[in-house]
PDB file of C-alpha atoms and ligand atoms in Angstrom:
ATOM      1  CA  MET E 686       0.425  -0.040   0.162  1.00 52.00           C
ATOM      2  CA  VAL E 687       1.146   3.479  -0.255  1.00 55.00           C
ATOM      3  CA  GLU E 688       0.938   6.492   1.406  1.00 54.00           C
ATOM      4  CA  PRO E 689      -1.563   9.723   0.238  1.00 53.00           C
ATOM      5  CA  ILE E 690       0.906  12.262   0.919  1.00 53.00           C
ATOM      6  CA  LYS E 691      -0.270  15.685   1.988  1.00 57.00           C
ATOM      7  CA  ARG E 692       0.855  17.316  -0.675  1.00 63.00           C
ATOM      8  CA  LYS E 693       2.361  21.219  -0.583  1.00 77.00           C
ATOM      9  CA  THR E 694       0.162  23.536  -3.027  1.00 84.00           C
ATOM     10  CA  LEU E 695       1.809  26.973  -3.977  1.00 85.00           C
ATOM     11  CA  TRP E 696      -1.275  28.608  -2.439  1.00 86.00           C
ATOM     12  CA  SER E 697      -0.993  26.545   0.772  1.00 87.00           C
ATOM     13  CA  VAL E 698       2.701  27.876   1.140  1.00 88.00           C
ATOM     14  CA  LEU E 699       1.594  31.494   0.349  1.00 89.00           C
ATOM     15  CA  ARG E 700      -1.021  31.125   2.924  1.00 90.00           C
ATOM     16  CA  ASN E 701       1.075  30.263   5.270  1.00 92.00           C
ATOM     17  CA  CYS E 702       3.205  33.569   4.492  1.00 92.00           C
ATOM     18  CA  LEU E 703       0.142  35.880   3.952  1.00 93.00           C
ATOM     19  CA  ARG E 704      -0.806  34.230   7.862  1.00 94.00           C
ATOM     20  CA  ALA E 705       2.541  35.346   8.932  1.00 95.00           C
ATOM     21  CA  SER E 706       2.389  38.879   7.402  1.00 95.00           C
ATOM     22  CA  LEU E 707      -0.929  40.189   9.131  1.00 95.00           C
ATOM     23  CA  ALA E 708       0.577  38.149  12.661  1.00 96.00           C
ATOM     24  CA  LEU E 709       4.013  40.232  12.125  1.00 97.00           C
ATOM     25  CA  TRP E 710       2.576  43.485  10.993  1.00 97.00           C
ATOM     26  CA  THR E 711      -0.364  42.918  14.028  1.00 97.00           C
ATOM     27  CA  VAL E 712       2.783  42.541  16.586  1.00 97.00           C
ATOM     28  CA  PHE E 713       4.692  45.316  14.583  1.00 97.00           C
ATOM     29  CA  VAL E 714       2.164  48.412  15.260  1.00 97.00           C
ATOM     30  CA  GLY E 715       0.984  46.697  19.360  1.00 97.00           C
ATOM     31  CA  VAL E 716       4.470  47.318  19.910  1.00 97.00           C
ATOM     32  CA  VAL E 717       5.587  50.583  18.277  1.00 97.00           C
ATOM     33  CA  LEU E 718       2.052  51.475  20.009  1.00 96.00           C
ATOM     34  CA  LEU E 719       3.415  50.051  22.776  1.00 96.00           C
ATOM     35  CA  TRP E 720       6.822  52.037  23.223  1.00 97.00           C
ATOM     36  CA  ALA E 721       4.324  55.370  22.157  1.00 95.00           C
ATOM     37  CA  VAL E 722       2.699  55.174  25.171  1.00 95.00           C
ATOM     38  CA  ALA E 723       5.818  54.346  27.466  1.00 95.00           C
ATOM     39  CA  ARG E 724       7.294  57.187  25.926  1.00 94.00           C
ATOM     40  CA  GLU E 725       3.344  59.260  26.336  1.00 94.00           C
ATOM     41  CA  THR E 726       3.882  58.284  30.622  1.00 91.00           C
ATOM     42  CA  LEU E 727       7.665  59.026  30.865  1.00 92.00           C
ATOM     43  CA  THR E 728       6.339  62.768  28.906  1.00 94.00           C
ATOM     44  CA  VAL E 729       4.896  62.761  31.647  1.00 94.00           C
ATOM     45  CA  GLU E 730       6.686  62.550  34.135  1.00 94.00           C
ATOM     46  CA  GLN E 731       9.662  65.298  32.358  1.00 95.00           C
ATOM     47  CA  MET E 732       6.820  66.973  33.065  1.00 95.00           C
ATOM     48  CA  ALA E 733       5.192  67.361  36.368  1.00 95.00           C
ATOM     49  CA  ARG E 734       9.731  67.418  37.530  1.00 95.00           C
ATOM     50  CA  VAL E 735       9.719  70.642  34.987  1.00 96.00           C
ATOM     51  CA  GLN E 736       6.453  72.255  36.200  1.00 93.00           C
ATOM     52  CA  ALA E 737       8.684  71.427  39.934  1.00 93.00           C
ATOM     53  CA  ARG E 738      11.394  72.765  39.340  1.00 94.00           C
ATOM     54  CA  SER E 739       9.721  75.775  37.830  1.00 92.00           C
ATOM     55  CA  ALA E 740       8.782  75.861  41.536  1.00 89.00           C
ATOM     56  CA  PHE E 741      11.583  75.282  43.677  1.00 90.00           C
ATOM     57  CA  GLU E 742      13.054  78.122  41.403  1.00 91.00           C
ATOM     58  CA  LYS E 743       9.887  80.293  41.790  1.00 88.00           C
ATOM     59  CA  ASP E 744      10.704  79.234  45.553  1.00 87.00           C
ATOM     60  CA  ALA E 745      13.674  80.621  46.055  1.00 87.00           C
ATOM     61  CA  VAL E 746      14.276  83.756  43.995  1.00 90.00           C
ATOM     62  CA  TYR E 747      11.352  84.797  46.604  1.00 90.00           C
ATOM     63  CA  ARG E 748      13.604  83.337  49.308  1.00 88.00           C
ATOM     64  CA  GLN E 749      17.023  84.685  48.449  1.00 88.00           C
ATOM     65  CA  TRP E 750      15.191  88.047  48.120  1.00 92.00           C
ATOM     66  CA  VAL E 751      14.285  87.637  51.314  1.00 92.00           C
ATOM     67  CA  ALA E 752      18.051  86.557  52.917  1.00 89.00           C
ATOM     68  CA  SER E 753      19.549  89.054  50.673  1.00 90.00           C
ATOM     69  CA  HIS E 754      17.259  91.735  52.651  1.00 91.00           C
ATOM     70  CA  GLY E 755      17.854  89.670  55.914  1.00 88.00           C
ATOM     71  CA  GLY E 756      14.506  89.761  56.804  1.00 91.00           C
ATOM     72  CA  VAL E 757      11.538  91.824  55.720  1.00 94.00           C
ATOM     73  CA  TYR E 758       8.813  93.696  58.096  1.00 96.00           C
ATOM     74  CA  VAL E 759       5.402  93.171  57.545  1.00 96.00           C
ATOM     75  CA  PRO E 760       1.840  94.995  59.834  1.00 96.00           C
ATOM     76  CA  VAL E 761       1.648  92.505  62.568  1.00 96.00           C
ATOM     77  CA  SER E 762      -1.897  90.650  62.387  1.00 94.00           C
ATOM     78  CA  GLU E 763      -3.263  86.779  63.643  1.00 93.00           C
ATOM     79  CA  LYS E 764      -1.823  85.225  60.842  1.00 92.00           C
ATOM     80  CA  THR E 765       2.058  86.971  61.115  1.00 94.00           C
ATOM     81  CA  PRO E 766       2.601  87.756  64.755  1.00 94.00           C
ATOM     82  CA  PRO E 767       6.196  87.919  65.653  1.00 94.00           C
ATOM     83  CA  SER E 768       8.053  84.849  64.928  1.00 92.00           C
ATOM     84  CA  PRO E 769       9.657  82.789  68.470  1.00 91.00           C
ATOM     85  CA  TYR E 770      12.707  81.586  66.291  1.00 89.00           C
ATOM     86  CA  LEU E 771      13.680  85.287  66.147  1.00 88.00           C
ATOM     87  CA  SER E 772      13.495  86.311  69.461  1.00 87.00           C
ATOM     88  CA  ASP E 773      17.857  87.585  69.524  1.00 85.00           C
ATOM     89  CA  VAL E 774      17.165  89.514  66.556  1.00 84.00           C
ATOM     90  CA  ASP E 775      17.062  93.036  67.262  1.00 86.00           C
ATOM     91  CA  GLU E 776      14.786  94.516  66.371  1.00 90.00           C
ATOM     92  CA  ARG E 777      12.319  91.830  65.586  1.00 92.00           C
ATOM     93  CA  ASP E 778       9.643  94.244  66.123  1.00 94.00           C
ATOM     94  CA  ILE E 779       9.275  98.006  65.892  1.00 94.00           C
ATOM     95  CA  THR E 780       6.870 100.382  65.614  1.00 94.00           C
ATOM     96  CA  THR E 781       6.552 103.006  62.950  1.00 94.00           C
ATOM     97  CA  PRO E 782       6.478 106.861  63.439  1.00 95.00           C
ATOM     98  CA  SER E 783       3.386 106.308  62.986  1.00 95.00           C
ATOM     99  CA  GLY E 784       2.031 103.426  64.897  1.00 94.00           C
ATOM    100  CA  ARG E 785       1.430 100.723  63.631  1.00 95.00           C
ATOM    101  CA  ALA E 786       3.668  97.759  64.510  1.00 95.00           C
ATOM    102  CA  LEU E 787       5.109  95.763  61.999  1.00 96.00           C
ATOM    103  CA  THR E 788       7.424  92.019  63.233  1.00 96.00           C
ATOM    104  CA  LEU E 789      10.798  90.714  61.645  1.00 94.00           C
ATOM    105  CA  VAL E 790       9.706  87.565  58.673  1.00 94.00           C
ATOM    106  CA  ASN E 791      12.849  85.677  57.986  1.00 91.00           C
ATOM    107  CA  PRO E 792      12.727  83.800  54.726  1.00 89.00           C
ATOM    108  CA  PRO E 793      10.950  80.167  56.298  1.00 88.00           C
ATOM    109  CA  TYR E 794       8.361  81.887  57.508  1.00 92.00           C
ATOM    110  CA  MET E 795       7.436  83.687  54.446  1.00 93.00           C
ATOM    111  CA  THR E 796       8.072  80.576  51.968  1.00 90.00           C
ATOM    112  CA  ARG E 797       5.976  78.873  54.831  1.00 91.00           C
ATOM    113  CA  GLN E 798       3.582  81.809  54.283  1.00 92.00           C
ATOM    114  CA  VAL E 799       3.708  81.365  50.387  1.00 91.00           C
ATOM    115  CA  HIS E 800       3.228  77.335  51.007  1.00 90.00           C
ATOM    116  CA  GLU E 801       0.576  77.762  52.486  1.00 90.00           C
ATOM    117  CA  MET E 802      -1.651  80.072  49.792  1.00 90.00           C
ATOM    118  CA  ALA E 803      -0.159  78.058  46.508  1.00 88.00           C
ATOM    119  CA  LEU E 804      -1.904  74.307  48.733  1.00 88.00           C
ATOM    120  CA  GLN E 805      -5.354  76.642  48.575  1.00 89.00           C
ATOM    121  CA  LEU E 806      -5.156  78.001  45.872  1.00 89.00           C
ATOM    122  CA  HIS E 807      -3.444  75.300  42.926  1.00 84.00           C
ATOM    123  CA  GLY E 808      -2.696  72.303  45.481  1.00 82.00           C
ATOM    124  CA  LEU E 809       1.207  73.313  44.584  1.00 84.00           C
ATOM    125  CA  ARG E 810       2.700  71.881  47.892  1.00 87.00           C
ATOM    126  CA  GLY E 811       5.691  73.377  48.945  1.00 90.00           C
ATOM    127  CA  HIS E 812       7.823  72.751  52.561  1.00 92.00           C
ATOM    128  CA  ILE E 813      10.647  74.410  53.245  1.00 91.00           C
ATOM    129  CA  THR E 814      13.024  71.464  55.968  1.00 93.00           C
ATOM    130  CA  SER E 815      16.230  70.246  56.910  1.00 94.00           C
ATOM    131  CA  LEU E 816      17.127  67.298  58.623  1.00 93.00           C
ATOM    132  CA  ASP E 817      18.950  69.049  61.798  1.00 89.00           C
ATOM    133  CA  PRO E 818      15.650  71.777  62.515  1.00 92.00           C
ATOM    134  CA  ILE E 819      14.960  74.876  63.704  1.00 90.00           C
ATOM    135  CA  ARG E 820      11.913  75.063  64.410  1.00 90.00           C
ATOM    136  CA  PRO E 821      10.952  70.697  65.033  1.00 92.00           C
ATOM    137  CA  ALA E 822       7.598  71.686  62.613  1.00 88.00           C
ATOM    138  CA  ASN E 823       9.765  72.094  59.548  1.00 91.00           C
ATOM    139  CA  ALA E 824      10.814  68.699  60.265  1.00 93.00           C
ATOM    140  CA  GLY E 825      10.331  66.427  57.015  1.00 93.00           C
ATOM    141  CA  ASP E 826       8.936  63.681  56.400  1.00 94.00           C
ATOM    142  CA  GLU E 827      10.351  60.254  55.678  1.00 95.00           C
ATOM    143  CA  TRP E 828      10.097  60.598  51.707  1.00 96.00           C
ATOM    144  CA  GLU E 829      12.489  64.266  52.804  1.00 96.00           C
ATOM    145  CA  THR E 830      14.773  62.883  54.933  1.00 96.00           C
ATOM    146  CA  LYS E 831      15.397  60.466  52.387  1.00 97.00           C
ATOM    147  CA  ALA E 832      16.107  63.294  50.413  1.00 97.00           C
ATOM    148  CA  LEU E 833      18.328  65.141  52.414  1.00 96.00           C
ATOM    149  CA  LYS E 834      19.761  62.836  53.337  1.00 96.00           C
ATOM    150  CA  ALA E 835      20.632  62.006  49.446  1.00 96.00           C
ATOM    151  CA  LEU E 836      21.366  65.702  49.115  1.00 95.00           C
ATOM    152  CA  GLU E 837      24.218  65.621  51.413  1.00 93.00           C
ATOM    153  CA  GLN E 838      25.594  63.006  49.924  1.00 93.00           C
ATOM    154  CA  GLY E 839      25.801  65.440  46.629  1.00 90.00           C
ATOM    155  CA  GLU E 840      22.862  64.709  44.593  1.00 93.00           C
ATOM    156  CA  MET E 841      21.530  68.073  43.596  1.00 93.00           C
ATOM    157  CA  GLU E 842      17.717  67.076  42.810  1.00 96.00           C
ATOM    158  CA  VAL E 843      16.106  64.293  44.391  1.00 97.00           C
ATOM    159  CA  SER E 844      12.225  63.812  42.889  1.00 96.00           C
ATOM    160  CA  SER E 845      10.336  60.683  42.151  1.00 96.00           C
ATOM    161  CA  VAL E 846       6.846  60.173  41.964  1.00 95.00           C
ATOM    162  CA  GLU E 847       4.841  59.895  45.178  1.00 95.00           C
ATOM    163  CA  GLU E 848       1.200  59.408  46.470  1.00 94.00           C
ATOM    164  CA  LEU E 849       0.774  61.970  48.587  1.00 90.00           C
ATOM    165  CA  ASP E 850      -3.428  62.142  50.772  1.00 86.00           C
ATOM    166  CA  ASN E 851      -4.578  59.862  48.765  1.00 91.00           C
ATOM    167  CA  ALA E 852      -3.009  61.589  44.555  1.00 92.00           C
ATOM    168  CA  ARG E 853      -0.076  61.155  42.457  1.00 93.00           C
ATOM    169  CA  HIS E 854       2.300  63.604  42.758  1.00 95.00           C
ATOM    170  CA  MET E 855       5.660  64.561  40.975  1.00 95.00           C
ATOM    171  CA  ARG E 856       7.871  65.101  45.016  1.00 96.00           C
ATOM    172  CA  LEU E 857      11.202  66.562  44.612  1.00 97.00           C
ATOM    173  CA  MET E 858      13.549  68.960  46.361  1.00 96.00           C
ATOM    174  CA  ARG E 859      16.423  70.337  45.914  1.00 95.00           C
ATOM    175  CA  PRO E 860      19.724  71.854  48.568  1.00 94.00           C
ATOM    176  CA  LEU E 861      19.482  74.830  49.769  1.00 91.00           C
ATOM    177  CA  ILE E 862      23.470  75.634  50.988  1.00 91.00           C
ATOM    178  CA  THR E 863      24.390  78.509  53.551  1.00 91.00           C
ATOM    179  CA  THR E 864      25.611  82.169  52.043  1.00 89.00           C
ATOM    180  CA  GLU E 865      26.128  84.821  53.889  1.00 88.00           C
ATOM    181  CA  ALA E 866      23.256  86.910  54.206  1.00 82.00           C
ATOM    182  CA  CYS E 867      21.828  83.684  56.370  1.00 86.00           C
ATOM    183  CA  LEU E 868      25.025  83.714  58.879  1.00 87.00           C
ATOM    184  CA  LYS E 869      22.446  86.946  60.555  1.00 80.00           C
ATOM    185  CA  CYS E 870      20.773  84.307  61.853  1.00 83.00           C
ATOM    186  CA  HIS E 871      21.925  80.801  60.751  1.00 86.00           C
ATOM    187  CA  ALA E 872      25.358  81.767  62.587  1.00 84.00           C
ATOM    188  CA  GLU E 873      24.425  81.192  66.061  1.00 81.00           C
ATOM    189  CA  TYR E 874      23.541  77.942  65.003  1.00 81.00           C
ATOM    190  CA  GLY E 875      27.132  76.721  64.061  1.00 81.00           C
ATOM    191  CA  ASN E 876      26.545  76.775  59.960  1.00 83.00           C
ATOM    192  CA  LYS E 877      28.693  78.249  57.711  1.00 86.00           C
ATOM    193  CA  VAL E 878      28.992  79.076  54.235  1.00 90.00           C
ATOM    194  CA  GLY E 879      28.445  76.212  51.156  1.00 89.00           C
ATOM    195  CA  ASP E 880      26.869  73.997  54.710  1.00 89.00           C
ATOM    196  CA  LEU E 881      23.754  72.492  53.475  1.00 92.00           C
ATOM    197  CA  ARG E 882      20.940  73.926  55.778  1.00 92.00           C
ATOM    198  CA  GLY E 883      18.450  72.242  54.149  1.00 93.00           C
ATOM    199  CA  GLY E 884      15.948  71.793  51.123  1.00 93.00           C
ATOM    200  CA  ILE E 885      12.764  73.478  49.164  1.00 92.00           C
ATOM    201  CA  SER E 886      10.601  70.418  48.328  1.00 94.00           C
ATOM    202  CA  VAL E 887       7.826  70.679  45.794  1.00 94.00           C
ATOM    203  CA  SER E 888       5.254  68.320  44.847  1.00 93.00           C
ATOM    204  CA  VAL E 889       2.717  69.583  41.397  1.00 91.00           C
ATOM    205  CA  PRO E 890      -0.606  66.949  41.673  1.00 91.00           C
ATOM    206  CA  MET E 891       0.111  64.591  37.934  1.00 94.00           C
ATOM    207  CA  ALA E 892      -3.836  64.224  38.231  1.00 93.00           C
ATOM    208  CA  PRO E 893      -4.343  67.032  35.091  1.00 92.00           C
ATOM    209  CA  LEU E 894      -1.375  66.114  33.452  1.00 93.00           C
ATOM    210  CA  GLN E 895      -2.401  62.671  33.067  1.00 93.00           C
ATOM    211  CA  THR E 896      -5.735  63.349  32.147  1.00 94.00           C
ATOM    212  CA  ALA E 897      -3.838  65.722  29.448  1.00 93.00           C
ATOM    213  CA  ALA E 898      -2.125  62.314  28.772  1.00 93.00           C
ATOM    214  CA  ARG E 899      -5.216  59.798  28.627  1.00 94.00           C
ATOM    215  CA  GLU E 900      -6.613  62.083  25.641  1.00 95.00           C
ATOM    216  CA  HIS E 901      -3.531  62.118  23.592  1.00 94.00           C
ATOM    217  CA  ILE E 902      -2.947  58.366  24.167  1.00 95.00           C
ATOM    218  CA  ALA E 903      -6.245  57.954  23.382  1.00 96.00           C
ATOM    219  CA  THR E 904      -5.380  59.033  19.566  1.00 96.00           C
ATOM    220  CA  LEU E 905      -3.261  57.520  19.183  1.00 95.00           C
ATOM    221  CA  ALA E 906      -4.470  54.152  19.395  1.00 96.00           C
ATOM    222  CA  LEU E 907      -7.060  56.077  17.255  1.00 97.00           C
ATOM    223  CA  GLY E 908      -4.543  56.471  15.124  1.00 96.00           C
ATOM    224  CA  HIS E 909      -2.523  53.091  15.781  1.00 96.00           C
ATOM    225  CA  GLY E 910      -5.811  51.724  15.099  1.00 97.00           C
ATOM    226  CA  LEU E 911      -7.027  52.668  11.411  1.00 97.00           C
ATOM    227  CA  ILE E 912      -3.264  51.968   9.937  1.00 97.00           C
ATOM    228  CA  TRP E 913      -3.800  48.533  11.280  1.00 97.00           C
ATOM    229  CA  LEU E 914      -6.686  48.364   9.679  1.00 97.00           C
ATOM    230  CA  LEU E 915      -5.020  49.730   6.997  1.00 97.00           C
ATOM    231  CA  GLY E 916      -2.470  46.733   6.895  1.00 96.00           C
ATOM    232  CA  MET E 917      -4.000  44.239   7.328  1.00 96.00           C
ATOM    233  CA  GLY E 918      -6.678  45.513   4.465  1.00 96.00           C
ATOM    234  CA  ALA E 919      -3.773  46.179   1.797  1.00 95.00           C
ATOM    235  CA  ILE E 920      -2.390  42.012   2.894  1.00 94.00           C
ATOM    236  CA  THR E 921      -6.072  40.579   2.060  1.00 94.00           C
ATOM    237  CA  ILE E 922      -6.074  42.438  -0.539  1.00 95.00           C
ATOM    238  CA  GLY E 923      -3.184  41.016  -1.984  1.00 93.00           C
ATOM    239  CA  GLY E 924      -3.702  38.024  -0.880  1.00 92.00           C
ATOM    240  CA  LEU E 925      -6.861  37.839  -2.347  1.00 92.00           C
ATOM    241  CA  HIS E 926      -5.117  38.010  -5.797  1.00 91.00           C
ATOM    242  CA  LEU E 927      -1.730  36.133  -4.747  1.00 89.00           C
ATOM    243  CA  ARG E 928      -4.413  32.848  -4.283  1.00 89.00           C
ATOM    244  CA  ARG E 929      -6.202  33.068  -7.461  1.00 90.00           C
ATOM    245  CA  PHE E 930      -2.603  33.321  -9.468  1.00 88.00           C
ATOM    246  CA  ALA E 931      -1.469  30.238  -7.006  1.00 87.00           C
ATOM    247  CA  ARG E 932      -5.121  28.430  -7.193  1.00 87.00           C
ATOM    248  CA  LEU E 933      -4.153  28.819 -11.446  1.00 89.00           C
ATOM    249  CA  ARG E 934      -0.764  27.198 -10.431  1.00 88.00           C
ATOM    250  CA  ASP E 935      -1.568  24.848  -8.624  1.00 85.00           C
ATOM    251  CA  TRP E 936      -4.661  23.638 -10.901  1.00 87.00           C
ATOM    252  CA  ALA E 937      -1.914  23.495 -13.865  1.00 88.00           C
ATOM    253  CA  LYS E 938      -0.016  21.091 -12.728  1.00 84.00           C
ATOM    254  CA  GLU E 939      -2.199  19.099 -10.713  1.00 82.00           C
ATOM    255  CA  GLN E 940      -3.793  18.978 -15.026  1.00 84.00           C
ATOM    256  CA  SER E 941      -0.085  17.770 -16.073  1.00 81.00           C
ATOM    257  CA  GLY E 942       0.365  15.066 -13.460  1.00 67.00           C
ATOM    258  CA  ASP E 943       3.673  16.861 -12.049  1.00 56.00           C
ATOM    259  CA  HIS E 944       4.062  18.008  -8.626  1.00 52.00           C
ATOM    260  CA  TYR E 945       6.911  16.656  -6.882  1.00 54.00           C
ATOM    261  CA  GLY E 946       6.421  13.433  -8.718  1.00 50.00           C
ATOM    262  CA  ARG E 947       2.992  12.515  -7.437  1.00 53.00           C
ATOM    263  CA  ASP E 948      -0.509  12.664  -8.576  1.00 52.00           C
ATOM    264  CA  ARG E 949      -3.995  14.448  -7.740  1.00 54.00           C
ATOM    265  CA  ARG E 950      -4.484  10.987  -4.933  1.00 56.00           C
ATOM    266  CA  GLY E 951      -1.059  11.982  -3.898  1.00 53.00           C
ATOM    267  CA  THR E 952       0.183   8.013  -4.271  1.00 54.00           C
ATOM    268  CA  ARG E 953       3.736   8.320  -5.704  1.00 51.00           C
ATOM    269  CA  GLN E 954       4.333   7.768 -10.152  1.00 51.00           C
ATOM    270  CA  LYS E 955       5.205   5.277 -11.469  1.00 47.00           C
ATOM    271  CA  PRO E 956       8.465   6.926 -13.252  1.00 43.00           C
ATOM    272  CA  ARG E 957       8.084   6.865 -17.024  1.00 43.00           C
TER     273      ARG E 957
HETATM  274  C1  HEC N 375      16.311  86.263  59.121  1.00 73.68           C
HETATM  275  C2  HEC N 375      17.106  85.242  59.608  1.00 73.68           C
HETATM  276  C3  HEC N 375      16.497  83.967  59.486  1.00 73.68           C
HETATM  277  C4  HEC N 375      17.961  84.569  57.231  1.00 73.68           C
HETATM  278  C5  HEC N 375      18.331  86.010  56.955  1.00 73.68           C
HETATM  279  C6  HEC N 375      17.403  83.349  56.957  1.00 73.68           C
HETATM  280  N1  HEC N 375      17.385  82.403  58.041  1.00 73.68           N
HETATM  281 FE1  HEC N 375      16.933  80.579  57.598  1.00 73.68          FE
HETATM  282  N2  HEC N 375      15.251  80.305  59.898  1.00 73.68           N
HETATM  283  C7  HEC N 375      15.860  81.213  60.181  1.00 73.68           C
HETATM  284  C8  HEC N 375      14.923  81.023  61.808  1.00 73.68           C
HETATM  285  C9  HEC N 375      15.136  81.434  62.705  1.00 73.68           C
HETATM  286  C10 HEC N 375      14.583  79.414  61.022  1.00 73.68           C
HETATM  287  C11 HEC N 375      13.199  78.844  62.470  1.00 73.68           C
HETATM  288  C12 HEC N 375      12.153  79.127  62.285  1.00 73.68           C
HETATM  289  C13 HEC N 375      11.335  79.041  61.386  1.00 73.68           C
HETATM  290  O1  HEC N 375      10.751  78.424  60.216  1.00 73.68           O
HETATM  291  O2  HEC N 375      11.303  79.843  60.677  1.00 73.68           O
HETATM  292  C14 HEC N 375      15.158  79.381  59.969  1.00 73.68           C
HETATM  293  C15 HEC N 375      14.789  78.103  58.684  1.00 73.68           C
HETATM  294  C16 HEC N 375      15.502  78.092  58.069  1.00 73.68           C
HETATM  295  C17 HEC N 375      15.718  76.077  57.974  1.00 73.68           C
HETATM  296  C18 HEC N 375      14.286  75.050  57.569  1.00 73.68           C
HETATM  297  C19 HEC N 375      14.664  74.364  58.462  1.00 73.68           C
HETATM  298  C20 HEC N 375      15.158  74.459  60.322  1.00 73.68           C
HETATM  299  O3  HEC N 375      16.716  74.910  60.935  1.00 73.68           O
HETATM  300  O4  HEC N 375      14.267  74.874  60.656  1.00 73.68           O
HETATM  301  C21 HEC N 375      16.341  76.393  56.135  1.00 73.68           C
HETATM  302  C22 HEC N 375      16.341  75.519  54.987  1.00 73.68           C
HETATM  303  C23 HEC N 375      16.647  77.452  56.578  1.00 73.68           C
HETATM  304  N3  HEC N 375      16.425  78.174  57.441  1.00 73.68           N
HETATM  305  C24 HEC N 375      17.830  78.207  54.993  1.00 73.68           C
HETATM  306  C25 HEC N 375      18.132  79.721  55.675  1.00 73.68           C
HETATM  307  C26 HEC N 375      18.818  79.744  54.337  1.00 73.68           C
HETATM  308  C27 HEC N 375      19.642  79.065  52.674  1.00 73.68           C
HETATM  309  C28 HEC N 375      19.280  81.307  54.082  1.00 73.68           C
HETATM  310  C29 HEC N 375      20.270  82.490  53.543  1.00 73.68           C
HETATM  311  C30 HEC N 375      20.091  82.430  51.414  1.00 73.68           C
HETATM  312  C31 HEC N 375      18.460  81.560  55.495  1.00 73.68           C
HETATM  313  N4  HEC N 375      17.859  80.741  56.505  1.00 73.68           N
HETATM  314  C32 HEC N 375      18.381  82.843  56.458  1.00 73.68           C
HETATM  315  C33 HEC N 375      16.254  82.697  60.218  1.00 73.68           C
HETATM  316  C34 HEC N 375      16.620  82.794  58.834  1.00 73.68           C
END
């Protein structure tokens, strides 16, 4: 008995190639889309970091301005009582010729009040902190303490995405280095010019950026979906043309019985 052997026609070979092309195209578009989504996520983080950096820089410039004047005098009010930490400073409290009471506001005092306003107005958080705080309430949280230790090791910036009050935030901290202007008050705590005095940490909510990114990702997915469909259509139409051609070839070969040495039932031909 002669065993029937499965015939390999041109169409069966081409069909496998076409199936492989469809699969490859799908994988290719999928990978490109995944890459674009991953990039988008990275871009969101970079944008949040840039926002946090500019928030820090603004803070630092205003602080520097206040420090360069050795603090500023503001009217005493319920919100701004004289700072107990400045009680040793000469002329912490002064009275204007007309009798208004003014008190000296040091850089962190100003920064604190500005940070409170920023949180209320824009949800932006800022915190001036140190590993060795003069004012105990200035102590950092766990993340800030870790960041300050990294700054002490010489890092110039620490940033990461963290959960804060059940929402994702980009947290960023940069150092505050002691300059001549700081010594007026900080010399008594043993600080020298060039010392790392502490840092300002700022936190930017990720939600607005993530909403924008989600919209962009939806557009990307739609665009890639359309390109994928176009490719699938093109491969299918090409495949249909090839099928007609291949089937004709296969049919012709079958007619001539010249099927890789086998006839249409798959049995070996007698050598002529
Ligand atoms: C007018 C006085 C004054 C000047 C000038 C001043 N500081 Fe301070 N600083 C203080 C006082 C007082 C505190 C602690 C109480 C508070 O937070 O108000 C403080 C707190 C800080 C803190 C927060 C951590 C802590 O120890 O509580 C940092 C960081 C800091 N200062 C850095 C600086 C740097 C850097 C400069 C110079 C660019 C500077 N300060 C200039 C008075 C001053």
